[in-house]
Amino acid sequence: MPLPIVVLVSGTGSNLKAVQDAITNGRCDAEIRAVVSDQERAGGLALADNHGIPTEVIRMRDFPDREAWDAALSVAVAAHGPSLVVLAGFMRIMGQAFVQRFRHRAINVHPALLPLFPGIDAPAQAIAARVPLSGCTVHIVDAKVDAGPILAQAVVRVRPSDTPHTLHRRIQVAEHRLLPRVIDHISRGRIVLGDPPRLPDGEQNDDIFCSLL
Ligand code: GRF
């Protein structure tokens, strides 16, 4: 049974596209029930439309405060019955209502090797710190920003000539491989979400943890 998922996006939606492509090609055992955004102009919404995936926009400015927005978002997402919520470039901090409702059922992709460089501009942070390697992390969403239990990481070289933009583009190539694989692993019970999560053990799974680009 494909894993029912809802994807949250604020921007371009290249990770959403990677997940949908992997589903289409049989590499990700999931079904995107809906794409929800806080931005009516998010590119990810058009992409979802093109695939006939239902979309919803829950804008923060339509609510009196952050808590009311968070509660409305939680209800809207839950209405689609996801077993997993995937934050794919969703640029908002989740509130208590969301975190509690989707405890151990929401994951996020971040463009750095957490716990290094949480928050915004992670590729710029990596360049400023002069690290030779960076990458991406898929982790469980909890109440702290970019700090929930880590499920998988992929490593990317930081080149001396890199700008934040060029590094981010290569990190995104890694994200597009890693995120659909993590979702597929969750669907097939190879990653079991929880605190702590039960992570894959065995040679066939090792490569999701190390893809050097
Ligand atoms: C990704 O790099 C992700 O790590 C970060 O936001 C970016 C979203 O890109 N959280 P896209 O919208 O999937 O193209």
Short mmCIF file of C-alpha atoms and ligand atoms in Angstrom, two decimals:
data_model
loop_
_atom_site.label_atom_id
_atom_site.label_comp_id
_atom_site.label_asym_id
_atom_site.label_seq_id
_atom_site.Cartn_x
_atom_site.Cartn_y
_atom_site.Cartn_z
CA MET A 1 0.00 0.00 0.00
CA PRO A 2 1.58 3.34 -1.00
CA LEU A 3 2.20 5.60 2.00
CA PRO A 4 -0.28 8.52 1.96
CA ILE A 5 1.69 11.76 2.33
CA VAL A 6 0.99 15.48 2.37
CA VAL A 7 3.81 17.75 1.21
CA LEU A 8 4.25 21.29 2.58
CA VAL A 9 6.05 23.81 0.34
CA SER A 10 6.78 27.52 0.39
CA GLY A 11 8.91 27.85 -2.74
CA THR A 12 10.01 26.27 -6.00
CA GLY A 13 9.07 22.75 -5.05
CA SER A 14 12.05 20.96 -6.61
CA ASN A 15 11.97 18.43 -3.75
CA LEU A 16 8.25 17.94 -4.31
CA LYS A 17 9.04 17.27 -7.98
CA ALA A 18 11.77 14.78 -7.01
CA VAL A 19 9.32 12.90 -4.78
CA GLN A 20 6.58 12.88 -7.45
CA ASP A 21 9.08 11.74 -10.13
CA ALA A 22 10.30 8.93 -7.86
CA ILE A 23 6.69 7.85 -7.26
CA THR A 24 5.99 7.87 -11.00
CA ASN A 25 9.14 5.82 -11.67
CA GLY A 26 8.33 3.27 -8.99
CA ARG A 27 11.22 4.32 -6.73
CA CYS A 28 9.10 5.72 -3.93
CA ASP A 29 6.17 3.77 -2.50
CA ALA A 30 3.99 6.76 -1.62
CA GLU A 31 1.00 8.74 -2.81
CA ILE A 32 0.87 12.53 -2.51
CA ARG A 33 -2.64 13.23 -1.21
CA ALA A 34 -2.21 17.03 -1.19
CA VAL A 35 0.29 19.86 -1.40
CA VAL A 36 -0.22 22.64 1.15
CA SER A 37 1.53 26.00 1.12
CA ASP A 38 1.66 29.22 3.10
CA GLN A 39 2.40 31.13 -0.14
CA GLU A 40 -0.18 31.38 -2.91
CA ARG A 41 2.60 31.88 -5.49
CA ALA A 42 4.71 28.89 -4.48
CA GLY A 43 6.00 27.11 -7.59
CA GLY A 44 5.23 23.81 -5.87
CA LEU A 45 1.50 24.54 -6.15
CA ALA A 46 1.62 24.81 -9.96
CA LEU A 47 3.62 21.62 -10.07
CA ALA A 48 0.99 19.85 -7.97
CA ASP A 49 -1.76 21.22 -10.24
CA ASN A 50 0.02 19.76 -13.27
CA HIS A 51 -0.07 16.34 -11.64
CA GLY A 52 -3.71 16.65 -10.58
CA ILE A 53 -2.73 16.74 -6.90
CA PRO A 54 -5.13 18.75 -4.67
CA THR A 55 -3.61 21.97 -3.30
CA GLU A 56 -4.40 24.27 -0.41
CA VAL A 57 -3.04 27.63 0.67
CA ILE A 58 -3.08 28.55 4.36
CA ARG A 59 -1.64 32.07 4.56
CA MET A 60 -0.42 33.41 7.86
CA ARG A 61 -1.85 36.86 7.18
CA ASP A 62 -5.38 35.46 7.06
CA PHE A 63 -5.21 34.59 10.77
CA PRO A 64 -5.08 36.78 13.87
CA ASP A 65 -1.92 35.14 15.20
CA ARG A 66 0.60 32.37 14.65
CA GLU A 67 -1.28 29.90 16.88
CA ALA A 68 -4.51 30.30 14.90
CA TRP A 69 -2.61 29.82 11.63
CA ASP A 70 -0.82 26.75 12.99
CA ALA A 71 -4.11 25.22 14.16
CA ALA A 72 -5.75 25.85 10.76
CA LEU A 73 -2.75 24.38 8.96
CA SER A 74 -2.89 21.28 11.15
CA VAL A 75 -6.59 20.75 10.47
CA ALA A 76 -6.13 21.28 6.71
CA VAL A 77 -3.26 18.79 6.53
CA ALA A 78 -5.03 16.20 8.73
CA ALA A 79 -8.13 16.37 6.51
CA HIS A 80 -6.13 14.60 3.77
CA GLY A 81 -5.37 11.65 6.06
CA PRO A 82 -1.59 11.50 5.68
CA SER A 83 0.48 8.84 7.41
CA LEU A 84 3.45 11.16 6.86
CA VAL A 85 3.81 14.93 6.39
CA VAL A 86 6.83 16.02 4.37
CA LEU A 87 8.17 19.56 4.83
CA ALA A 88 9.94 20.21 1.52
CA GLY A 89 11.12 23.79 1.64
CA PHE A 90 8.40 24.95 4.02
CA MET A 91 9.80 28.17 5.41
CA ARG A 92 7.79 28.48 8.61
CA ILE A 93 8.44 27.33 12.14
CA MET A 94 5.81 24.80 13.12
CA GLY A 95 3.74 25.54 16.24
CA GLN A 96 2.61 23.33 19.10
CA ALA A 97 -0.67 22.25 17.45
CA PHE A 98 1.14 20.93 14.39
CA VAL A 99 4.05 19.37 16.27
CA GLN A 100 1.75 17.53 18.69
CA ARG A 101 -0.73 16.38 16.07
CA PHE A 102 1.96 15.03 13.74
CA ARG A 103 4.40 13.84 16.38
CA HIS A 104 6.70 11.23 14.75
CA ARG A 105 4.74 11.64 11.52
CA ALA A 106 6.42 14.73 10.02
CA ILE A 107 9.86 15.01 8.41
CA ASN A 108 11.89 17.94 7.08
CA VAL A 109 14.77 18.29 4.64
CA HIS A 110 17.50 20.78 5.53
CA PRO A 111 20.45 21.86 3.34
CA ALA A 112 23.28 21.15 5.80
CA LEU A 113 24.69 18.32 7.87
CA LEU A 114 22.75 18.97 11.06
CA PRO A 115 23.39 19.69 13.87
CA LEU A 116 25.73 22.06 12.01
CA PHE A 117 24.18 25.13 10.40
CA PRO A 118 20.49 25.06 11.36
CA GLY A 119 18.17 27.90 10.38
CA ILE A 120 18.29 30.01 7.24
CA ASP A 121 21.14 30.37 4.71
CA ALA A 122 22.70 27.04 5.66
CA PRO A 123 24.89 26.86 2.50
CA ALA A 124 26.22 30.37 3.23
CA GLN A 125 26.90 29.33 6.82
CA ALA A 126 28.89 26.32 5.57
CA ILE A 127 30.99 28.49 3.24
CA ALA A 128 31.62 31.06 5.96
CA ALA A 129 32.76 28.29 8.30
CA ARG A 130 35.18 27.00 5.59
CA VAL A 131 34.15 23.39 6.08
CA PRO A 132 35.29 20.98 3.32
CA LEU A 133 32.05 18.99 3.39
CA SER A 134 28.41 19.85 3.79
CA GLY A 135 25.25 18.16 2.59
CA CYS A 136 21.65 17.60 3.53
CA THR A 137 19.71 16.06 6.37
CA VAL A 138 16.26 14.50 6.63
CA HIS A 139 15.00 14.64 10.20
CA ILE A 140 11.86 14.29 12.27
CA VAL A 141 10.07 17.57 12.96
CA ASP A 142 9.81 18.52 16.61
CA ALA A 143 9.29 21.75 18.55
CA LYS A 144 12.83 23.04 17.94
CA VAL A 145 14.03 24.40 14.59
CA ASP A 146 16.01 21.87 12.50
CA ALA A 147 16.73 19.85 15.63
CA GLY A 148 14.56 16.70 15.60
CA PRO A 149 16.05 13.18 15.42
CA ILE A 150 18.13 12.66 12.27
CA LEU A 151 17.01 9.94 9.84
CA ALA A 152 19.48 10.25 6.97
CA GLN A 153 22.21 12.49 5.58
CA ALA A 154 24.05 12.84 2.29
CA VAL A 155 27.41 14.52 1.94
CA VAL A 156 28.43 17.13 -0.65
CA ARG A 157 31.91 18.62 -1.18
CA VAL A 158 32.33 22.33 -0.59
CA ARG A 159 34.52 23.62 -3.42
CA PRO A 160 36.82 26.63 -2.94
CA SER A 161 35.02 28.37 -5.81
CA ASP A 162 31.55 27.77 -4.35
CA THR A 163 29.09 30.57 -3.73
CA PRO A 164 26.09 29.89 -1.49
CA HIS A 165 24.06 29.49 -4.68
CA THR A 166 26.32 26.91 -6.39
CA LEU A 167 26.72 24.93 -3.18
CA HIS A 168 22.97 24.96 -2.54
CA ARG A 169 22.33 23.71 -6.08
CA ARG A 170 24.59 20.69 -5.54
CA ILE A 171 23.09 20.07 -2.11
CA GLN A 172 19.67 20.07 -3.74
CA VAL A 173 20.77 17.35 -6.16
CA ALA A 174 21.58 15.29 -3.07
CA GLU A 175 18.24 16.20 -1.47
CA HIS A 176 16.39 15.04 -4.56
CA ARG A 177 17.95 11.60 -4.17
CA LEU A 178 17.76 11.37 -0.41
CA LEU A 179 14.23 12.57 0.36
CA PRO A 180 12.33 10.12 -1.89
CA ARG A 181 14.50 7.28 -0.58
CA VAL A 182 13.77 8.14 3.02
CA ILE A 183 10.03 8.28 2.27
CA ASP A 184 10.28 4.93 0.49
CA HIS A 185 12.14 3.44 3.45
CA ILE A 186 9.47 4.72 5.84
CA SER A 187 6.74 3.28 3.61
CA ARG A 188 8.44 -0.13 3.58
CA GLY A 189 9.09 -0.12 7.32
CA ARG A 190 12.87 0.12 6.92
CA ILE A 191 12.87 3.35 8.89
CA VAL A 192 10.49 3.36 11.83
CA LEU A 193 9.71 6.85 13.12
CA GLY A 194 9.71 7.38 16.87
CA ASP A 195 11.93 8.71 19.60
CA PRO A 196 14.49 7.47 18.92
CA PRO A 197 13.69 6.43 15.36
CA ARG A 198 14.64 2.90 14.36
CA LEU A 199 17.10 3.32 11.52
CA PRO A 200 18.04 0.89 8.79
CA ASP A 201 20.73 -1.61 9.58
CA GLY A 202 22.34 -3.62 6.85
CA GLU A 203 24.44 -3.22 3.76
CA GLN A 204 21.54 -2.63 1.39
CA ASN A 205 20.69 0.53 3.30
CA ASP A 206 24.16 1.96 3.86
CA ASP A 207 24.16 4.04 0.69
CA ILE A 208 21.32 6.27 1.82
CA PHE A 209 23.70 7.60 4.44
CA CYS A 210 26.66 8.37 2.20
CA SER A 211 26.34 9.82 -1.25
CA LEU A 212 29.34 12.00 -1.94
CA LEU A 213 28.72 14.47 -4.77
C1 GRF B 1 15.69 22.95 0.08
O1 GRF B 1 17.04 23.18 -0.16
C2 GRF B 1 15.46 22.49 1.50
O2 GRF B 1 16.56 21.87 2.08
C3 GRF B 1 15.17 23.77 2.24
O3 GRF B 1 14.47 24.57 1.32
C4 GRF B 1 14.86 24.22 0.00
C5 GRF B 1 13.59 24.02 -0.80
O4 GRF B 1 13.80 23.87 -2.16
N1 GRF B 1 14.46 23.48 3.46
P1 GRF B 1 12.62 23.42 -3.12
O5 GRF B 1 11.44 24.34 -2.90
O6 GRF B 1 12.30 21.99 -2.82
O7 GRF B 1 13.19 23.60 -4.51
#
